[in-house]
PDB file of N, CA, C and O in Angstrom:
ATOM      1  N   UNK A   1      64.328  92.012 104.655  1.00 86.00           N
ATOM      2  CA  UNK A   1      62.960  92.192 104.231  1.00 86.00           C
ATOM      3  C   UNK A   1      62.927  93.029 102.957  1.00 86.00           C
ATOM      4  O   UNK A   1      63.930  93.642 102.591  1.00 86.00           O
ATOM      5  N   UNK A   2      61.529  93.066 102.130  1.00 93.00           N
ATOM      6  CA  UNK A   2      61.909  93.611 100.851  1.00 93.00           C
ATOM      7  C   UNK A   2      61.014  94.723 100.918  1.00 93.00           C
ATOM      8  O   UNK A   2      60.123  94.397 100.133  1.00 93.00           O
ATOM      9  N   UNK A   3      60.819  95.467 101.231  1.00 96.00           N
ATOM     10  CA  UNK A   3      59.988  96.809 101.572  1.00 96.00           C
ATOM     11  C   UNK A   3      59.552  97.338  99.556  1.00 96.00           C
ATOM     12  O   UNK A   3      58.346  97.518  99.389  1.00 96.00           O
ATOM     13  N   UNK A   4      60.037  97.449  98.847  1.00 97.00           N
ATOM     14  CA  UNK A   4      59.551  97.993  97.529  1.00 97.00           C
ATOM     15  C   UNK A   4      60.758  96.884  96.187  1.00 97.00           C
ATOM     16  O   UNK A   4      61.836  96.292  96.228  1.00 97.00           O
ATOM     17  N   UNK A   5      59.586  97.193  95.103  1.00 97.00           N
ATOM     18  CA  UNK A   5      60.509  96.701  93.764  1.00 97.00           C
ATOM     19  C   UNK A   5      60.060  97.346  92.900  1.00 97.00           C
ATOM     20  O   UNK A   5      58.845  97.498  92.769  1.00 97.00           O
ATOM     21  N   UNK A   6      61.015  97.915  92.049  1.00 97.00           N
ATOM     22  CA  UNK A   6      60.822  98.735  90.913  1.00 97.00           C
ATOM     23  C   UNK A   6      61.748  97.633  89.723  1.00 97.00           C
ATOM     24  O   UNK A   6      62.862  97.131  89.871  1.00 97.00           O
ATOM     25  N   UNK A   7      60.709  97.515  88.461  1.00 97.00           N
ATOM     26  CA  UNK A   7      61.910  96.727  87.330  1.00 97.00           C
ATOM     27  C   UNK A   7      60.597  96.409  86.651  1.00 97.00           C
ATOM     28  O   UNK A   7      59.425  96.637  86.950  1.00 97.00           O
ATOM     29  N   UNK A   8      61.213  95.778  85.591  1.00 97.00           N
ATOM     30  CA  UNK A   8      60.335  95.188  84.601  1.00 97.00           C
ATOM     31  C   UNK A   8      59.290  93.997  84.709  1.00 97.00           C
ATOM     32  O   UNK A   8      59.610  92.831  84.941  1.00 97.00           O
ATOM     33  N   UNK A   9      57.779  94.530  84.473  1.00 97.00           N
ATOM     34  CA  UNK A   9      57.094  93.451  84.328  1.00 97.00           C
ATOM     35  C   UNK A   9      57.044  92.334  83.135  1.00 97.00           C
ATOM     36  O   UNK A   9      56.723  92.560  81.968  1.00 97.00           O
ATOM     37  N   UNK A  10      57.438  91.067  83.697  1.00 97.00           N
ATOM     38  CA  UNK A  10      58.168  89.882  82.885  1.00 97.00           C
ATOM     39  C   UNK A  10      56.507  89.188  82.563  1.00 97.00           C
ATOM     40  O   UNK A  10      56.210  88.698  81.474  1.00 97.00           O
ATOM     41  N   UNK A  11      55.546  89.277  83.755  1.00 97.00           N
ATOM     42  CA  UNK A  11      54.661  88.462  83.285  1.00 97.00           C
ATOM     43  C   UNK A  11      53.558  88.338  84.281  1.00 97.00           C
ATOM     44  O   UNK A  11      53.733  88.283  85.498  1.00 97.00           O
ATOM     45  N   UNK A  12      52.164  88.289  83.538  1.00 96.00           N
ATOM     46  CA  UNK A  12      50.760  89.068  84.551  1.00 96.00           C
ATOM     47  C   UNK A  12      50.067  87.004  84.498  1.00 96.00           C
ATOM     48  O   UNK A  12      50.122  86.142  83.621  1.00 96.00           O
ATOM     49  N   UNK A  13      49.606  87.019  85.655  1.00 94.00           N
ATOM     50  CA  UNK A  13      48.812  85.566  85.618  1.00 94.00           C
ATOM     51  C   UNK A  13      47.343  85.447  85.754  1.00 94.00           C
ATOM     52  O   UNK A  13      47.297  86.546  86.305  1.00 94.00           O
ATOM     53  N   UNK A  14      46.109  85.083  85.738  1.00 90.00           N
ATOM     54  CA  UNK A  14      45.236  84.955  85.711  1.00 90.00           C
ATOM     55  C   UNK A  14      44.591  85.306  87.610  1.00 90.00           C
ATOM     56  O   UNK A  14      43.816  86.108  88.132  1.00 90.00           O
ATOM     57  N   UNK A  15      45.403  84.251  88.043  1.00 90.00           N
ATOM     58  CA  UNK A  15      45.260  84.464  89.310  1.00 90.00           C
ATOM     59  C   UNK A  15      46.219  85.428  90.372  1.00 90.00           C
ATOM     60  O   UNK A  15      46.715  85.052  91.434  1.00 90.00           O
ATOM     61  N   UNK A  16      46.288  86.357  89.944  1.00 92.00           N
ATOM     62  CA  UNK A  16      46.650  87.099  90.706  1.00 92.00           C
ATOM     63  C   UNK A  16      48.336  87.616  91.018  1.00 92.00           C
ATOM     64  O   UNK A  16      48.674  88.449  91.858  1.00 92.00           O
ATOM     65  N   UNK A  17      49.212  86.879  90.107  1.00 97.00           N
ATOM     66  CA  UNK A  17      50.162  87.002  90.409  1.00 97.00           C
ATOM     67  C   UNK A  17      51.003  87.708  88.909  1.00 97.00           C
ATOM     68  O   UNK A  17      50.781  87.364  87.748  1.00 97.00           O
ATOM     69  N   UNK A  18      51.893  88.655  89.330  1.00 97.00           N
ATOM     70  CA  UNK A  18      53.190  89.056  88.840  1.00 97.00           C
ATOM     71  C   UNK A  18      54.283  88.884  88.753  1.00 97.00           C
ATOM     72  O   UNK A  18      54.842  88.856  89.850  1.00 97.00           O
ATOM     73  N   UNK A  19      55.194  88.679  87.540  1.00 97.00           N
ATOM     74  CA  UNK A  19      56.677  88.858  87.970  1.00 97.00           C
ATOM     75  C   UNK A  19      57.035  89.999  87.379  1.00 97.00           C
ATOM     76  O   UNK A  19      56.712  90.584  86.346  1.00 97.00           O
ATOM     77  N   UNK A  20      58.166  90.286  88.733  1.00 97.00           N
ATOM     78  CA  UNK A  20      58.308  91.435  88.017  1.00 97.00           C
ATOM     79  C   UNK A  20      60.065  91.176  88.364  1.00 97.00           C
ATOM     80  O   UNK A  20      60.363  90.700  89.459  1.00 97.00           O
ATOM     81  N   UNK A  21      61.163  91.526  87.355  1.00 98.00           N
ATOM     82  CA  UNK A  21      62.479  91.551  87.606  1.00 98.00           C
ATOM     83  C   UNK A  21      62.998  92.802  87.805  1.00 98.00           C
ATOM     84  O   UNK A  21      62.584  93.920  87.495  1.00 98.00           O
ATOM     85  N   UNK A  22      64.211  92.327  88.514  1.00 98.00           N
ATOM     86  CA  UNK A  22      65.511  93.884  89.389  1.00 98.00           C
ATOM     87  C   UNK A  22      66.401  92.826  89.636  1.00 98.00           C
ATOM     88  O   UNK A  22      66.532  91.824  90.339  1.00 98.00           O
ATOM     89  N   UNK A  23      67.062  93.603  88.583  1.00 97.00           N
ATOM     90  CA  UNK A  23      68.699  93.686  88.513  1.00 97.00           C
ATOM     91  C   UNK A  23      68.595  91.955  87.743  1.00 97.00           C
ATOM     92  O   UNK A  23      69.529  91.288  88.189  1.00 97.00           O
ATOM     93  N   UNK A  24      68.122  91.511  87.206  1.00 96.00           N
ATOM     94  CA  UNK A  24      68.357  89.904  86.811  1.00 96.00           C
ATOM     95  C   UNK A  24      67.672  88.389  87.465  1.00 96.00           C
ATOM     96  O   UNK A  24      67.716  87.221  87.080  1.00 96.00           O
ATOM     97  N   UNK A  25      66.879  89.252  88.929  1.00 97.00           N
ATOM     98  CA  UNK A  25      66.262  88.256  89.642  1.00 97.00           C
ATOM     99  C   UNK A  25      64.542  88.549  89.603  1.00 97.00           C
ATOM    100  O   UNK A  25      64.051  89.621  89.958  1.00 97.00           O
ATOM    101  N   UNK A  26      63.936  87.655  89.218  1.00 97.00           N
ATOM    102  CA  UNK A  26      62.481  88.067  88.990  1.00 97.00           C
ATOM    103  C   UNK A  26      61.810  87.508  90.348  1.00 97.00           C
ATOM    104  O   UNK A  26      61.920  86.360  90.776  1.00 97.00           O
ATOM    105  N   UNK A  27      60.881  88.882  91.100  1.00 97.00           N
ATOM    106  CA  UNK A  27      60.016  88.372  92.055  1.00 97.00           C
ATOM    107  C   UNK A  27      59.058  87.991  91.517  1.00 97.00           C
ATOM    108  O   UNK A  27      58.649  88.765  90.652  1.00 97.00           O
ATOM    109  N   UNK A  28      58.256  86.722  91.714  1.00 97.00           N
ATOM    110  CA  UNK A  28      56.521  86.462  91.716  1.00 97.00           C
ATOM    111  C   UNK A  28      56.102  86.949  93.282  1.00 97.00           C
ATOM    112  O   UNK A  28      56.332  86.618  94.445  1.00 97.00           O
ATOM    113  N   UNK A  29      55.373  87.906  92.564  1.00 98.00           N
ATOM    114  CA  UNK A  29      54.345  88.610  93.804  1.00 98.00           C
ATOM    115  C   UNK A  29      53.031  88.859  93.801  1.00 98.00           C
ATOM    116  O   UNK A  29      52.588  89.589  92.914  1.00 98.00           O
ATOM    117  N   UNK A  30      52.154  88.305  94.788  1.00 98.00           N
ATOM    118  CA  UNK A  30      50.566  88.330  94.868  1.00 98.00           C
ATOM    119  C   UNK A  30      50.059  89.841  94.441  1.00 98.00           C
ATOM    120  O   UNK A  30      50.844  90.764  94.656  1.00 98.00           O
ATOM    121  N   UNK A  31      48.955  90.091  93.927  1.00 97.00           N
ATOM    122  CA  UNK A  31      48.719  91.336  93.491  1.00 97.00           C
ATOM    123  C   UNK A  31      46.872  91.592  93.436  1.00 97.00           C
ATOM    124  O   UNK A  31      46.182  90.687  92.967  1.00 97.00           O
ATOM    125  N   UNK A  32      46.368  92.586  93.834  1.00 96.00           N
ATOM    126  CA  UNK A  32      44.810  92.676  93.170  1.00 96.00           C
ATOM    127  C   UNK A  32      44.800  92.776  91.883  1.00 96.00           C
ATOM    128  O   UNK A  32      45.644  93.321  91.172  1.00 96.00           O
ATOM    129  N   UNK A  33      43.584  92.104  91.498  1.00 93.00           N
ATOM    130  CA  UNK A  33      42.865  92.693  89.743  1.00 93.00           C
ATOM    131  C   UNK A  33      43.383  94.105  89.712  1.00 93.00           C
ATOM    132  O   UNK A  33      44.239  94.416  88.884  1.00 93.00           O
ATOM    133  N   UNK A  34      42.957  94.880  90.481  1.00 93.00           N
ATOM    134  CA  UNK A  34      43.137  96.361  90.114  1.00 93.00           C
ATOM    135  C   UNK A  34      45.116  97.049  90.219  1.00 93.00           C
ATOM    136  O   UNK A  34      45.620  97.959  89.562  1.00 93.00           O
ATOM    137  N   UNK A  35      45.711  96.234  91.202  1.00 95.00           N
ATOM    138  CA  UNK A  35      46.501  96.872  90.856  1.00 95.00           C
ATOM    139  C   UNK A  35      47.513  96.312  89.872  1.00 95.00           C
ATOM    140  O   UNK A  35      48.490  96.972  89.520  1.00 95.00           O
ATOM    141  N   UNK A  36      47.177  94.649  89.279  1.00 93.00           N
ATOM    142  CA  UNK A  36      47.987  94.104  88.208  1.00 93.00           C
ATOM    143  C   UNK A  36      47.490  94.905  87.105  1.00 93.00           C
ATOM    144  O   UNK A  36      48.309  94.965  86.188  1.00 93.00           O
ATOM    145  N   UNK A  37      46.454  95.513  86.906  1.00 91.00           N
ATOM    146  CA  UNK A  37      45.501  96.556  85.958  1.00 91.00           C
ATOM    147  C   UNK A  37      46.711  97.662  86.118  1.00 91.00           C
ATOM    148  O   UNK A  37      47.501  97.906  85.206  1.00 91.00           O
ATOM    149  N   UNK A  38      46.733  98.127  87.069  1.00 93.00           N
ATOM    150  CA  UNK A  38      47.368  99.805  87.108  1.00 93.00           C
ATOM    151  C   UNK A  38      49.162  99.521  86.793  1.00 93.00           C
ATOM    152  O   UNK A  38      49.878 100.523  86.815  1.00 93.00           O
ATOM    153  N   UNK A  39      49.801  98.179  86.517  1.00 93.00           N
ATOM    154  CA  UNK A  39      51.198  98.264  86.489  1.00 93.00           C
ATOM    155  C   UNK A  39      51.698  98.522  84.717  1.00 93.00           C
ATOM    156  O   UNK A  39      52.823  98.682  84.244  1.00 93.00           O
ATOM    157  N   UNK A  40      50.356  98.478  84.055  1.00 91.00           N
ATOM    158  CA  UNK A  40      50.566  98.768  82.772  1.00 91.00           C
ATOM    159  C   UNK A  40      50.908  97.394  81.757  1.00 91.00           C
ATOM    160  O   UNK A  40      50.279  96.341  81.861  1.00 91.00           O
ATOM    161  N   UNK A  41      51.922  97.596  80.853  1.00 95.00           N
ATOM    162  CA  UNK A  41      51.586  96.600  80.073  1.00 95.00           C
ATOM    163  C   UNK A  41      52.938  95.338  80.443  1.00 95.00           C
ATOM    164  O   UNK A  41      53.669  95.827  81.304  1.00 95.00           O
ATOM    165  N   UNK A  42      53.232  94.471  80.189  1.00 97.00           N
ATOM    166  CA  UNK A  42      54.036  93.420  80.067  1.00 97.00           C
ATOM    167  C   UNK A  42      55.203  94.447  79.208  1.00 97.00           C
ATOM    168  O   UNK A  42      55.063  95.209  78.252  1.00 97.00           O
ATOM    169  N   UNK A  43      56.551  94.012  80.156  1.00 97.00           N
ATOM    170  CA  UNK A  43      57.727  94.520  79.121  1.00 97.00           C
ATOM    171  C   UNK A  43      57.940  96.068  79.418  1.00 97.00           C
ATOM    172  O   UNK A  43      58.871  96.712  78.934  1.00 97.00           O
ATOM    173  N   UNK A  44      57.058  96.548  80.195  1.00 97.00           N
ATOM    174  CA  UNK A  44      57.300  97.753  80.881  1.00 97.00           C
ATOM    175  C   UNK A  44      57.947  97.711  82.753  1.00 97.00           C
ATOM    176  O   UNK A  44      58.212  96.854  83.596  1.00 97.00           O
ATOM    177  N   UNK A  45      57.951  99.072  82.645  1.00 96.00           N
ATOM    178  CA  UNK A  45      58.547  99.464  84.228  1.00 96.00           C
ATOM    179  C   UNK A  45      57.400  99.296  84.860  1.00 96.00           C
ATOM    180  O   UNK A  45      56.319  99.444  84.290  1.00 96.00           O
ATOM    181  N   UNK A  46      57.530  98.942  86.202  1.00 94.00           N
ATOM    182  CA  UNK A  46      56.658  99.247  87.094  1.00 94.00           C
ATOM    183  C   UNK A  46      56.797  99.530  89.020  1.00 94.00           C
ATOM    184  O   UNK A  46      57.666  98.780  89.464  1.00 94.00           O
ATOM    185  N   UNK A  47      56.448  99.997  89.611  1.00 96.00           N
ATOM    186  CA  UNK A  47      56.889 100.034  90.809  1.00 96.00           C
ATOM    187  C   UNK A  47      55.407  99.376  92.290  1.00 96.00           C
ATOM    188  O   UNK A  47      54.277  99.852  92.392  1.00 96.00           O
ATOM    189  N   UNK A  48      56.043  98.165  93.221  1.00 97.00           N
ATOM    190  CA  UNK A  48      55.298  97.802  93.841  1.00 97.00           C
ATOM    191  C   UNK A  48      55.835  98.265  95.043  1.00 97.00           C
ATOM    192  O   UNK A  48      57.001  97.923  95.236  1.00 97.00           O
ATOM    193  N   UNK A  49      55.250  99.023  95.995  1.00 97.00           N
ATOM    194  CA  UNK A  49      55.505  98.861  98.024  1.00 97.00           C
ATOM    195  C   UNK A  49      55.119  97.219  98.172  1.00 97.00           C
ATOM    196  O   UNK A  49      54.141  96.832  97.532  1.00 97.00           O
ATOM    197  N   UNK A  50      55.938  96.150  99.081  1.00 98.00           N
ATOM    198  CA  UNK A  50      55.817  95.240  99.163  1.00 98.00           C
ATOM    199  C   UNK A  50      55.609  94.743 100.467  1.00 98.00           C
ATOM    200  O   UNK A  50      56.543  95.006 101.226  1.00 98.00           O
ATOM    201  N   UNK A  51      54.644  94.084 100.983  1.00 97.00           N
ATOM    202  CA  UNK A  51      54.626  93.341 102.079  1.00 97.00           C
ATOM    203  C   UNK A  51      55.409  92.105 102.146  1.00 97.00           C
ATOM    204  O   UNK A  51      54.951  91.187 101.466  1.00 97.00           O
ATOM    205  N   UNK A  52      56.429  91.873 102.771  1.00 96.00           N
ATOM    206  CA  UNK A  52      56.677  90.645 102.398  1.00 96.00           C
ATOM    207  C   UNK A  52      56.652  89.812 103.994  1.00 96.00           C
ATOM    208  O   UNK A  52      57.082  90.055 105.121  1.00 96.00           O
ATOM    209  N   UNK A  53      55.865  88.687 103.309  1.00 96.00           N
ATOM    210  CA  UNK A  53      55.069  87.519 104.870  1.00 96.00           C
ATOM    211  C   UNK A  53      55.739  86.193 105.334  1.00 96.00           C
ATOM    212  O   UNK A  53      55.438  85.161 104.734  1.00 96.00           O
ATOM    213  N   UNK A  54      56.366  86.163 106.061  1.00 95.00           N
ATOM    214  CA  UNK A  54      57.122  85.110 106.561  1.00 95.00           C
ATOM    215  C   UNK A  54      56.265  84.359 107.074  1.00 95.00           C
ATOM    216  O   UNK A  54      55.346  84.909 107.680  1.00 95.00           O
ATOM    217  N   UNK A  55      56.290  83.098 107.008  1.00 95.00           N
ATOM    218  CA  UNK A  55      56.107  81.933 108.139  1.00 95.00           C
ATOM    219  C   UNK A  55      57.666  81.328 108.336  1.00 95.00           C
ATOM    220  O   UNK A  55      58.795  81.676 107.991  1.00 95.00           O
ATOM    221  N   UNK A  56      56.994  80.089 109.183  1.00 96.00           N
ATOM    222  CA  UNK A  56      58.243  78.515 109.299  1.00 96.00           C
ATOM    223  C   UNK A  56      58.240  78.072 107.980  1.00 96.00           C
ATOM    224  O   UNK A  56      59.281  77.734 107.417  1.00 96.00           O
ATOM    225  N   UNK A  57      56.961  78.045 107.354  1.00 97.00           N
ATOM    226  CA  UNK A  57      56.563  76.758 106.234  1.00 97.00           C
ATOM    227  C   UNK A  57      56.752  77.678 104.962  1.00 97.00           C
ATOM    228  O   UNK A  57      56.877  76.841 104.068  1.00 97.00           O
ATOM    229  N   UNK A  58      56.828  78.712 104.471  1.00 95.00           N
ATOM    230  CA  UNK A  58      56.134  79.817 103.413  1.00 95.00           C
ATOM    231  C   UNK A  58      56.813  81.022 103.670  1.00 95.00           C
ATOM    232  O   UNK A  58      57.197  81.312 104.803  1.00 95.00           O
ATOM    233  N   UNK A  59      56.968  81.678 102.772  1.00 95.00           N
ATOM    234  CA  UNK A  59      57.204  83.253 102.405  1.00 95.00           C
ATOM    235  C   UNK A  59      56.590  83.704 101.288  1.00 95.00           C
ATOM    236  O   UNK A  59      56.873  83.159 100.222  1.00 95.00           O
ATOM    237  N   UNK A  60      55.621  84.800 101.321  1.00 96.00           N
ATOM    238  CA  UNK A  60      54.838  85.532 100.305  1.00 96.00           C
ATOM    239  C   UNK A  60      55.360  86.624  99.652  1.00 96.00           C
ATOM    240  O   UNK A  60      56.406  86.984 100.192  1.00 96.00           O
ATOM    241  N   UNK A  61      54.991  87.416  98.531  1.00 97.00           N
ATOM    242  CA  UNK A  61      55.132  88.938  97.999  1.00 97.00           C
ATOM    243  C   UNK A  61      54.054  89.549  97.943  1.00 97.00           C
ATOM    244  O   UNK A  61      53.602  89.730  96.812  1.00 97.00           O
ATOM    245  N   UNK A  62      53.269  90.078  99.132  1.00 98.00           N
ATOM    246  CA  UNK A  62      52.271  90.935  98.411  1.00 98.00           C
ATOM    247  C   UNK A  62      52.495  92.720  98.002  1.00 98.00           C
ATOM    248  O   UNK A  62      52.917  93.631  98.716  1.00 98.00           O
ATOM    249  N   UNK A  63      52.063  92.730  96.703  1.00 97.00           N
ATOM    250  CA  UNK A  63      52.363  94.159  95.770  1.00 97.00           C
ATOM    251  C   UNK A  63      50.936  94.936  95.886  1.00 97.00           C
ATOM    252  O   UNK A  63      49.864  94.419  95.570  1.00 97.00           O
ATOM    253  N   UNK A  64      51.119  96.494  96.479  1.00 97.00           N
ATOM    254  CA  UNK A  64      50.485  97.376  96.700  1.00 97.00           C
ATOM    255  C   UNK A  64      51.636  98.936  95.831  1.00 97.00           C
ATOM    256  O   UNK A  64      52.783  99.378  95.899  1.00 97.00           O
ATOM    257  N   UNK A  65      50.123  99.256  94.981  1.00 91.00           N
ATOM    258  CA  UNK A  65      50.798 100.482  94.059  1.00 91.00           C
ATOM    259  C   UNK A  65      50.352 101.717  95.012  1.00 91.00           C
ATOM    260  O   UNK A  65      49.261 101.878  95.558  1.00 91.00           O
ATOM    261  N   UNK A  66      51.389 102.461  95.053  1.00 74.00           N
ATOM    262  CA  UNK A  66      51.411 103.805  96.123  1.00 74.00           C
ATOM    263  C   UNK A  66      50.071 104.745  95.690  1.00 74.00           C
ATOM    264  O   UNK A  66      49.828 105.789  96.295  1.00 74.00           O
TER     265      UNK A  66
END
């Protein structure tokens, strides 16, 4: 399970989503307006606590800033 990610934000989406990379592998992770707002700019550090949601069919990233 992925409990937190700290690394560079690669790229902010309209709808809600982030990537953010560690170590060479970039997560896309679900995010609020407010906290894709609070991770700062593209090309910077940033740090998410992560829910991460299993099904059978699906696995999610949702990013919550401490």
């Amino acid at each position: 399970m992925i409990g937190s990610l700290r690394g560079t934000l690669l790229d902010r989406t309209a709808d809600g989503e982030v990537l953010v990379e560690v170590a060479g592998v970039g997560y896309r992770v679900t995010v609020s307006p407010t906290t894709s707002g609070q991770l700062g700019e593209v090309g910077g550090d940033g740090f998410l606590h992560i829910h991460h949601h299993m099904r059978e069919d699906h696995q999610a990233l949702y990013g919550f800033r401490a």
